[in-house]
Short mmCIF file of C-alpha atoms in Angstrom, two decimals:
data_model
loop_
_atom_site.label_atom_id
_atom_site.label_comp_id
_atom_site.label_asym_id
_atom_site.label_seq_id
_atom_site.Cartn_x
_atom_site.Cartn_y
_atom_site.Cartn_z
CA MET F 1 -54.95 -49.97 67.20
CA ALA F 2 -56.90 -47.31 65.35
CA ASP F 3 -53.88 -45.00 65.12
CA ALA F 4 -51.74 -47.79 63.81
CA ALA F 5 -54.32 -48.65 61.15
CA ARG F 6 -54.52 -45.00 60.02
CA ALA F 7 -50.72 -44.75 59.78
CA LEU F 8 -50.59 -47.92 57.72
CA ARG F 9 -53.24 -46.63 55.33
CA TYR F 10 -51.44 -43.24 55.01
CA GLY F 11 -48.08 -44.92 54.27
CA GLY F 12 -49.66 -47.17 51.70
CA GLY F 13 -51.27 -44.17 49.94
CA MET F 14 -47.96 -42.34 49.72
CA GLN F 15 -46.33 -45.39 48.18
CA VAL F 16 -49.10 -45.68 45.58
CA ARG F 17 -48.69 -42.01 44.60
CA ARG F 18 -44.93 -42.38 44.14
CA GLN F 19 -45.36 -45.41 41.93
CA THR F 20 -47.91 -43.50 39.83
CA ILE F 21 -45.54 -40.54 39.32
CA ARG F 22 -42.74 -42.88 38.29
CA ARG F 23 -44.96 -44.63 35.75
CA LEU F 24 -46.12 -41.31 34.27
CA THR F 25 -42.54 -40.04 34.03
CA ARG F 26 -41.44 -43.18 32.23
CA ALA F 27 -44.39 -42.92 29.87
CA TRP F 28 -43.54 -39.29 28.96
CA ILE F 29 -39.89 -40.17 28.37
CA ALA F 30 -40.94 -43.03 26.11
CA LEU F 31 -43.29 -40.77 24.15
CA VAL F 32 -40.58 -38.10 23.69
CA ALA F 33 -38.11 -40.73 22.51
CA ILE F 34 -40.63 -42.11 20.02
CA GLY F 35 -41.33 -38.59 18.71
CA LEU F 36 -37.65 -37.81 18.23
CA GLY F 37 -37.17 -41.12 16.46
CA ILE F 38 -40.04 -40.36 14.08
CA LEU F 39 -38.60 -36.88 13.33
CA ALA F 40 -35.17 -38.38 12.63
CA LEU F 41 -36.72 -40.94 10.25
CA LEU F 42 -38.63 -38.21 8.41
CA ALA F 43 -35.50 -36.06 8.09
CA ALA F 44 -33.47 -38.99 6.79
CA GLN F 45 -36.19 -39.85 4.27
CA GLY F 46 -36.28 -36.23 3.02
CA ALA F 47 -32.51 -36.08 2.70
CA TRP F 48 -32.46 -39.38 0.81
CA ARG F 49 -35.12 -38.13 -1.60
CA ALA F 50 -33.17 -34.87 -2.18
CA ILE F 51 -29.98 -36.82 -2.89
CA ALA F 52 -31.78 -39.14 -5.25
CA ALA F 53 -33.43 -36.25 -7.08
CA HIS F 54 -30.12 -34.38 -7.38
CA GLY F 55 -28.34 -37.41 -8.82
CA ALA F 56 -31.11 -38.30 -11.24
CA GLY F 57 -30.09 -35.72 -13.87
CA ASP F 58 -26.71 -35.01 -15.37
CA PRO F 59 -24.77 -32.09 -13.78
CA PRO F 60 -24.58 -28.90 -15.87
CA PRO F 61 -21.38 -28.59 -17.92
CA MET F 62 -18.61 -26.34 -16.60
CA PRO F 63 -18.02 -23.13 -18.58
CA ALA F 64 -15.10 -23.25 -20.98
CA PRO F 65 -12.00 -21.43 -19.69
CA ALA F 66 -11.49 -18.04 -21.26
CA GLY F 67 -9.17 -15.08 -20.95
CA TYR F 68 -6.68 -15.39 -18.13
CA GLU F 69 -7.85 -18.86 -17.06
CA ALA F 70 -7.19 -20.26 -20.54
CA GLU F 71 -3.54 -19.20 -20.48
CA ASP F 72 -0.55 -21.01 -19.03
CA HIS F 73 0.88 -19.29 -15.95
CA PHE F 74 3.88 -19.79 -13.78
CA PRO F 75 3.31 -21.23 -10.28
CA GLY F 76 3.86 -17.94 -8.49
CA ALA F 77 0.97 -16.13 -10.16
CA ALA F 78 -1.39 -14.94 -7.45
CA LEU F 79 -4.06 -14.24 -10.06
CA LEU F 80 -4.91 -17.95 -10.02
CA TYR F 81 -6.72 -17.28 -6.73
CA THR F 82 -9.07 -14.70 -8.24
CA ASP F 83 -12.32 -14.70 -10.15
CA VAL F 84 -12.27 -12.36 -13.14
CA ALA F 85 -9.65 -12.03 -15.86
CA LEU F 86 -8.39 -8.54 -16.57
CA PRO F 87 -6.14 -7.28 -19.34
CA VAL F 88 -2.49 -6.78 -18.45
CA ALA F 89 -1.24 -3.26 -19.07
CA SER F 90 2.08 -2.84 -20.75
CA THR F 91 4.79 -0.78 -19.13
CA ALA F 92 6.90 1.79 -20.85
CA SER F 93 9.70 2.20 -18.33
CA ASP F 94 13.00 0.42 -18.99
CA GLY F 95 13.45 -0.31 -15.28
CA ALA F 96 9.97 -1.77 -14.81
CA ALA F 97 9.19 -5.43 -14.29
CA PRO F 98 9.01 -7.03 -17.77
CA ALA F 99 6.43 -9.64 -16.73
CA PRO F 100 4.59 -11.00 -13.67
CA GLY F 101 6.88 -12.75 -11.23
CA VAL F 102 9.86 -10.53 -12.07
CA THR F 103 11.22 -7.49 -10.27
CA GLY F 104 12.29 -4.40 -12.12
CA THR F 105 15.70 -2.85 -11.73
CA ILE F 106 17.13 0.63 -11.30
CA ALA F 107 20.34 2.49 -12.10
CA LEU F 108 22.93 2.48 -9.33
CA PRO F 109 24.59 5.68 -8.05
CA ALA F 110 28.33 6.13 -7.87
CA THR F 111 30.17 4.06 -5.28
CA PRO F 112 30.31 6.19 -2.10
CA VAL F 113 33.57 4.69 -0.80
CA SER F 114 37.13 4.44 -2.08
CA PRO F 115 38.14 1.49 -4.30
CA SER F 116 40.19 0.00 -1.47
CA LEU F 117 37.22 0.02 0.93
CA ALA F 118 34.94 -1.38 -1.76
CA ALA F 119 37.42 -4.19 -2.43
CA ALA F 120 37.62 -4.95 1.30
CA ALA F 121 33.82 -5.12 1.53
CA MET F 122 33.68 -7.50 -1.44
CA ARG F 123 36.32 -9.76 0.11
CA ALA F 124 34.36 -9.85 3.37
CA ASP F 125 31.15 -10.82 1.54
CA ALA F 126 32.62 -13.37 -0.84
CA GLY F 127 29.70 -15.81 -0.46
CA VAL F 128 26.02 -15.56 0.40
CA VAL F 129 25.73 -13.28 3.44
CA ALA F 130 22.51 -13.16 5.44
CA ALA F 131 20.81 -9.79 5.85
CA ALA F 132 20.53 -8.10 9.22
CA PRO F 133 17.19 -8.46 11.05
CA PHE F 134 14.66 -5.81 10.06
CA SER F 135 13.45 -3.55 12.88
CA THR F 136 10.41 -1.27 13.07
CA LYS F 137 11.06 0.03 16.60
CA SER F 138 11.62 3.62 15.47
CA ALA F 139 8.40 3.68 13.41
CA SER F 140 4.95 4.65 14.60
CA SER F 141 2.05 2.24 14.90
CA VAL F 142 0.52 3.70 11.73
CA ASP F 143 3.76 3.08 9.82
CA ARG F 144 3.93 -0.49 11.09
CA ALA F 145 0.36 -1.17 10.04
CA ARG F 146 0.93 0.29 6.57
CA ALA F 147 4.17 -1.64 6.14
CA LEU F 148 2.40 -4.88 7.07
CA GLU F 149 -0.39 -4.23 4.55
CA CYS F 150 2.01 -3.40 1.71
CA LEU F 151 4.32 -6.33 2.41
CA THR F 152 1.34 -8.71 2.63
CA ALA F 153 0.07 -7.51 -0.74
CA ALA F 154 3.47 -8.02 -2.35
CA ILE F 155 3.83 -11.53 -0.94
CA TYR F 156 0.30 -12.46 -1.97
CA TYR F 157 0.37 -11.15 -5.53
CA GLU F 158 3.96 -12.24 -6.20
CA ALA F 159 4.06 -15.65 -4.47
CA ALA F 160 0.59 -16.69 -3.29
CA SER F 161 1.00 -20.30 -4.47
CA GLU F 162 4.64 -20.59 -3.38
CA PRO F 163 5.66 -22.62 -0.30
CA ASP F 164 6.43 -20.89 2.98
CA ALA F 165 10.09 -20.57 2.06
CA GLY F 166 9.19 -18.92 -1.25
CA GLN F 167 7.01 -16.31 0.42
CA LEU F 168 9.64 -15.54 3.06
CA ALA F 169 12.25 -15.17 0.32
CA VAL F 170 10.10 -12.60 -1.53
CA ALA F 171 9.59 -10.69 1.72
CA GLN F 172 13.35 -10.69 2.29
CA VAL F 173 13.99 -9.16 -1.13
CA ILE F 174 11.56 -6.32 -0.40
CA LEU F 175 13.10 -5.56 3.00
CA ASN F 176 16.59 -5.71 1.47
CA ARG F 177 15.50 -3.04 -0.98
CA VAL F 178 14.15 -0.84 1.82
CA ARG F 179 17.67 -0.62 3.31
CA HIS F 180 19.48 -0.18 -0.02
CA PRO F 181 20.33 3.40 -1.13
CA ALA F 182 19.08 2.74 -4.68
CA PHE F 183 15.45 2.22 -3.56
CA PRO F 184 12.91 4.04 -1.38
CA HIS F 185 13.40 3.60 2.35
CA THR F 186 9.80 2.57 3.10
CA VAL F 187 8.08 -0.76 2.55
CA CYS F 188 5.14 0.76 0.66
CA GLY F 189 7.52 2.93 -1.35
CA VAL F 190 9.47 -0.14 -2.49
CA VAL F 191 6.40 -2.25 -3.23
CA TYR F 192 4.65 0.43 -5.32
CA GLN F 193 7.75 2.09 -6.79
CA GLY F 194 7.12 3.30 -10.34
CA SER F 195 3.32 2.94 -10.20
CA GLU F 196 2.95 6.69 -10.71
CA ARG F 197 4.62 6.29 -14.12
CA SER F 198 3.13 2.91 -15.18
CA GLY F 199 6.59 1.42 -14.77
CA CYS F 200 6.18 -0.68 -11.62
CA GLN F 201 9.06 -2.57 -10.05
CA PHE F 202 6.49 -5.24 -9.13
CA SER F 203 4.08 -5.86 -11.98
CA PHE F 204 0.97 -6.52 -9.86
CA ALA F 205 0.75 -2.81 -8.98
CA CYS F 206 0.29 -1.88 -12.65
CA ASP F 207 -1.30 -4.85 -14.44
CA GLY F 208 -4.77 -4.80 -12.84
CA ALA F 209 -4.19 -7.75 -10.51
CA MET F 210 -5.23 -5.70 -7.46
CA ALA F 211 -8.71 -5.21 -8.91
CA ARG F 212 -9.46 -8.85 -8.10
CA VAL F 213 -10.80 -10.02 -4.74
CA PRO F 214 -8.02 -11.96 -2.95
CA SER F 215 -8.48 -15.35 -1.38
CA ARG F 216 -8.99 -14.91 2.36
CA ALA F 217 -7.00 -17.98 3.38
CA ALA F 218 -4.10 -17.13 1.07
CA TRP F 219 -4.10 -13.49 2.24
CA ILE F 220 -3.93 -14.55 5.90
CA ARG F 221 -1.02 -16.85 5.08
CA ALA F 222 0.83 -14.02 3.32
CA ALA F 223 0.13 -11.69 6.25
CA ARG F 224 1.64 -14.20 8.67
CA HIS F 225 4.87 -14.32 6.68
CA ALA F 226 4.91 -10.53 6.33
CA GLY F 227 4.58 -10.15 10.09
CA MET F 228 7.45 -12.57 10.66
CA ALA F 229 9.74 -10.63 8.31
CA LEU F 230 8.87 -7.25 9.85
CA ALA F 231 9.42 -8.68 13.34
CA GLY F 232 13.04 -9.53 12.50
CA TYR F 233 12.91 -12.99 10.94
CA VAL F 234 15.65 -13.33 8.29
CA TYR F 235 15.46 -15.77 5.42
CA ALA F 236 19.19 -16.34 5.13
CA PRO F 237 19.42 -18.55 1.97
CA VAL F 238 18.71 -15.64 -0.42
CA GLY F 239 21.28 -13.44 1.32
CA LEU F 240 21.31 -9.82 0.13
CA ALA F 241 19.20 -10.46 -2.97
CA THR F 242 17.34 -7.45 -4.40
CA HIS F 243 15.97 -9.07 -7.58
CA TYR F 244 14.17 -12.26 -8.55
CA HIS F 245 12.46 -13.83 -11.53
CA THR F 246 10.63 -17.04 -12.36
CA TYR F 247 11.71 -19.88 -14.59
CA ALA F 248 9.29 -18.62 -17.23
CA VAL F 249 11.04 -15.27 -17.76
CA THR F 250 14.62 -14.21 -18.49
CA PRO F 251 14.95 -10.48 -17.76
CA ALA F 252 17.61 -8.26 -19.29
CA TRP F 253 19.45 -7.86 -15.97
CA ASN F 254 19.83 -11.62 -15.51
CA ARG F 255 23.52 -11.80 -16.51
CA SER F 256 24.59 -8.58 -14.82
CA LEU F 257 23.73 -9.85 -11.30
CA VAL F 258 24.86 -12.74 -9.11
CA MET F 259 22.38 -15.51 -8.34
CA THR F 260 22.14 -16.32 -4.63
CA ASP F 261 19.52 -19.06 -4.45
CA VAL F 262 16.54 -20.80 -6.09
CA VAL F 263 13.41 -21.07 -3.96
CA GLY F 264 10.24 -22.53 -5.41
CA ALA F 265 9.62 -21.02 -8.84
CA HIS F 266 11.88 -17.98 -8.30
CA LEU F 267 15.58 -17.38 -8.89
CA PHE F 268 17.09 -14.73 -6.59
CA HIS F 269 19.94 -12.34 -7.47
CA ARG F 270 22.07 -9.64 -5.86
CA TRP F 271 24.16 -6.88 -7.39
CA LYS F 272 27.80 -7.39 -8.25
CA GLY F 273 30.57 -5.38 -6.59
CA TYR F 274 30.19 -3.06 -3.64
CA TRP F 275 26.41 -2.56 -4.05
CA GLY F 276 25.85 -6.25 -3.38
CA THR F 277 27.75 -6.33 -0.08
CA SER F 278 26.35 -5.90 3.42
CA ALA F 279 28.14 -2.54 3.75
CA ALA F 280 25.83 -1.07 1.08
CA PHE F 281 22.64 -1.93 3.01
CA SER F 282 23.09 0.88 5.50
CA ALA F 283 19.86 2.88 5.19
CA PRO F 284 17.96 2.71 8.51
CA TYR F 285 14.21 2.28 8.62
CA ARG F 286 12.47 5.18 10.34
CA GLY F 287 8.92 4.84 9.03
CA GLY F 288 7.18 7.56 7.06
CA GLU F 289 5.15 5.00 5.10
CA PRO F 290 2.90 6.40 2.35
CA VAL F 291 -0.71 5.32 2.04
CA PRO F 292 -0.83 1.67 0.88
CA GLY F 293 -1.68 1.23 -2.79
CA PRO F 294 -0.41 2.41 -6.17
CA HIS F 295 0.82 5.99 -6.18
CA MET F 296 -1.14 8.80 -7.77
CA PRO F 297 -0.06 9.43 -11.38
CA LEU F 298 2.27 12.34 -11.92
CA ILE F 299 0.81 15.43 -13.59
CA ALA F 300 2.99 16.82 -16.35
CA PRO F 301 4.05 20.47 -15.76
CA PRO F 302 2.42 23.02 -18.07
CA VAL F 303 4.38 23.89 -21.20
CA ALA F 304 5.39 27.58 -21.45
CA THR F 305 3.72 29.35 -24.36
CA SER F 306 5.92 31.38 -26.68
CA PRO F 307 5.45 35.19 -26.67
CA ALA F 308 4.74 35.13 -30.42
CA LEU F 309 1.82 32.76 -29.90
CA ILE F 310 0.46 34.87 -27.06
CA ALA F 311 0.69 38.01 -29.20
CA SER F 312 -1.10 36.32 -32.08
CA VAL F 313 -4.12 35.22 -30.05
CA ALA F 314 -4.28 37.88 -27.32
CA PRO F 315 -6.93 40.60 -27.87
CA VAL F 316 -5.61 44.08 -28.70
CA PRO F 317 -6.77 46.74 -26.20
CA PRO F 318 -8.68 49.71 -27.67
CA MET F 319 -6.57 52.79 -28.34
CA THR F 320 -7.46 56.51 -28.89
CA ARG F 321 -6.09 58.17 -31.99
CA PRO F 322 -4.61 61.71 -31.65
CA GLU F 323 -7.41 63.30 -33.69
CA GLN F 324 -9.96 61.85 -31.25
CA VAL F 325 -8.53 63.74 -28.21
CA GLN F 326 -10.85 66.56 -27.15
CA PRO F 327 -9.35 70.08 -26.74
CA GLY F 328 -10.09 70.24 -23.03
CA TYR F 329 -7.98 67.12 -22.39
CA ALA F 330 -5.14 67.79 -24.81
CA ALA F 331 -2.78 68.99 -22.04
CA SER F 332 -3.69 66.13 -19.69
CA GLY F 333 -0.60 64.50 -18.24
CA SER F 334 1.86 67.27 -19.05
CA SER F 335 3.97 68.88 -16.31
CA ILE F 336 2.98 72.22 -14.75
CA ALA F 337 5.51 75.04 -14.90
CA PRO F 338 6.88 76.06 -11.47
CA PRO F 339 5.73 79.42 -10.09
CA ALA F 340 7.84 82.49 -10.75
CA ALA F 341 10.36 83.78 -8.21
CA THR F 342 9.34 86.53 -5.77
CA PRO F 343 11.53 89.00 -3.87
CA ASP F 344 11.34 86.95 -0.67
CA LYS F 345 11.31 83.43 -2.23
CA ALA F 346 13.57 81.78 -4.75
CA ARG F 347 12.18 80.00 -7.82
CA PRO F 348 11.54 76.34 -6.93
CA THR F 349 13.38 73.73 -8.94
CA ASP F 350 10.55 71.16 -8.80
CA ASN F 351 6.79 70.89 -8.48
CA LEU F 352 6.82 69.33 -5.01
CA PRO F 353 4.86 71.00 -2.19
CA ALA F 354 6.74 73.56 -0.15
CA ALA F 355 8.34 72.46 3.13
CA PRO F 356 6.13 73.12 6.16
CA GLN F 357 6.90 76.16 8.28
CA VAL F 358 7.02 75.36 12.03
CA LEU F 359 6.93 78.18 14.54
CA ASP F 360 9.76 78.38 17.05
CA ARG F 361 7.50 77.69 20.03
CA PHE F 362 6.42 74.39 18.52
CA LYS F 363 9.80 73.04 17.39
CA ASP F 364 10.36 71.09 20.65
CA SER F 365 6.87 69.61 20.60
CA GLY F 366 6.87 65.84 21.19
CA LYS F 367 10.27 65.62 22.86
CA PRO F 368 10.54 64.09 26.35
CA LEU F 369 10.70 66.53 29.25
CA LEU F 370 13.68 64.83 30.94
#
């Protein structure tokens, strides 16, 4: 009976302890919940006061637009995504882009094929013919990275606000130029052609647009389209176009080319005749990309100075007059008379040293024994 009573008391004590632990746990949970609720109420009250204080006064007026932002621009202007307005430099080259959103042009070489072959090529490409896929397999990884950077910059600064089709069309024009004999055969060479002479084929490389910080989201979008074009994606609607311009500009070459398509704010054109057919786009891409960015300006060669000008400004060396020559040096530089003839020697005809006399026993010296 005693053992049973002790076991009952022990079991009852264990049950009391468990109930106590449960009550304490519940109490702590309730206290933590109350504390979190109080903190949430305080945070909400502070936020409400901040909102009320912010809305109490009138917002400061926006600054008046000035410079570039005050002008009217065509939809393809990438400068709308930038912060500071910069002056636009004028170009002096006839083949340069006349305005933003317009490609420059270049003189064509002579047709490399016979008239009959050129006529056959034109008959085969009577309509809009899609370009062949662009391939960078023969280029190095450095060339591919540089080509991607240059093509991204061209898409961004020429068509940042254009739809996807407009950006792909601009990329197609640049890659068409890479494979055309009239243009450089690298992507960076095409994009920055003429920048060394302030006569850029794409105006953004000369007008100060690249001094602005680009929009990250718009740059990533342009890079995606550049990667697609370099990987072989072809935007077929523009065909073999090598030129484009916006609605806002009418370049001088507008009537001498054939329009292939209108995409977004740009009108796309290809050359007439043989140079606008697929047979003309035969230059393979092998890399060799220059460093991305505008080219270094050319240094003019030095102009040759006339001999008369050199003689007029060159210092005259000091000269000795005949009366200043001292007697001991009067005969300096004159020839010496040859010695007189002797009974055993003839008179020499010159002042050279006499030929050496070799004894007979030394004549064979230096010859091999065998």
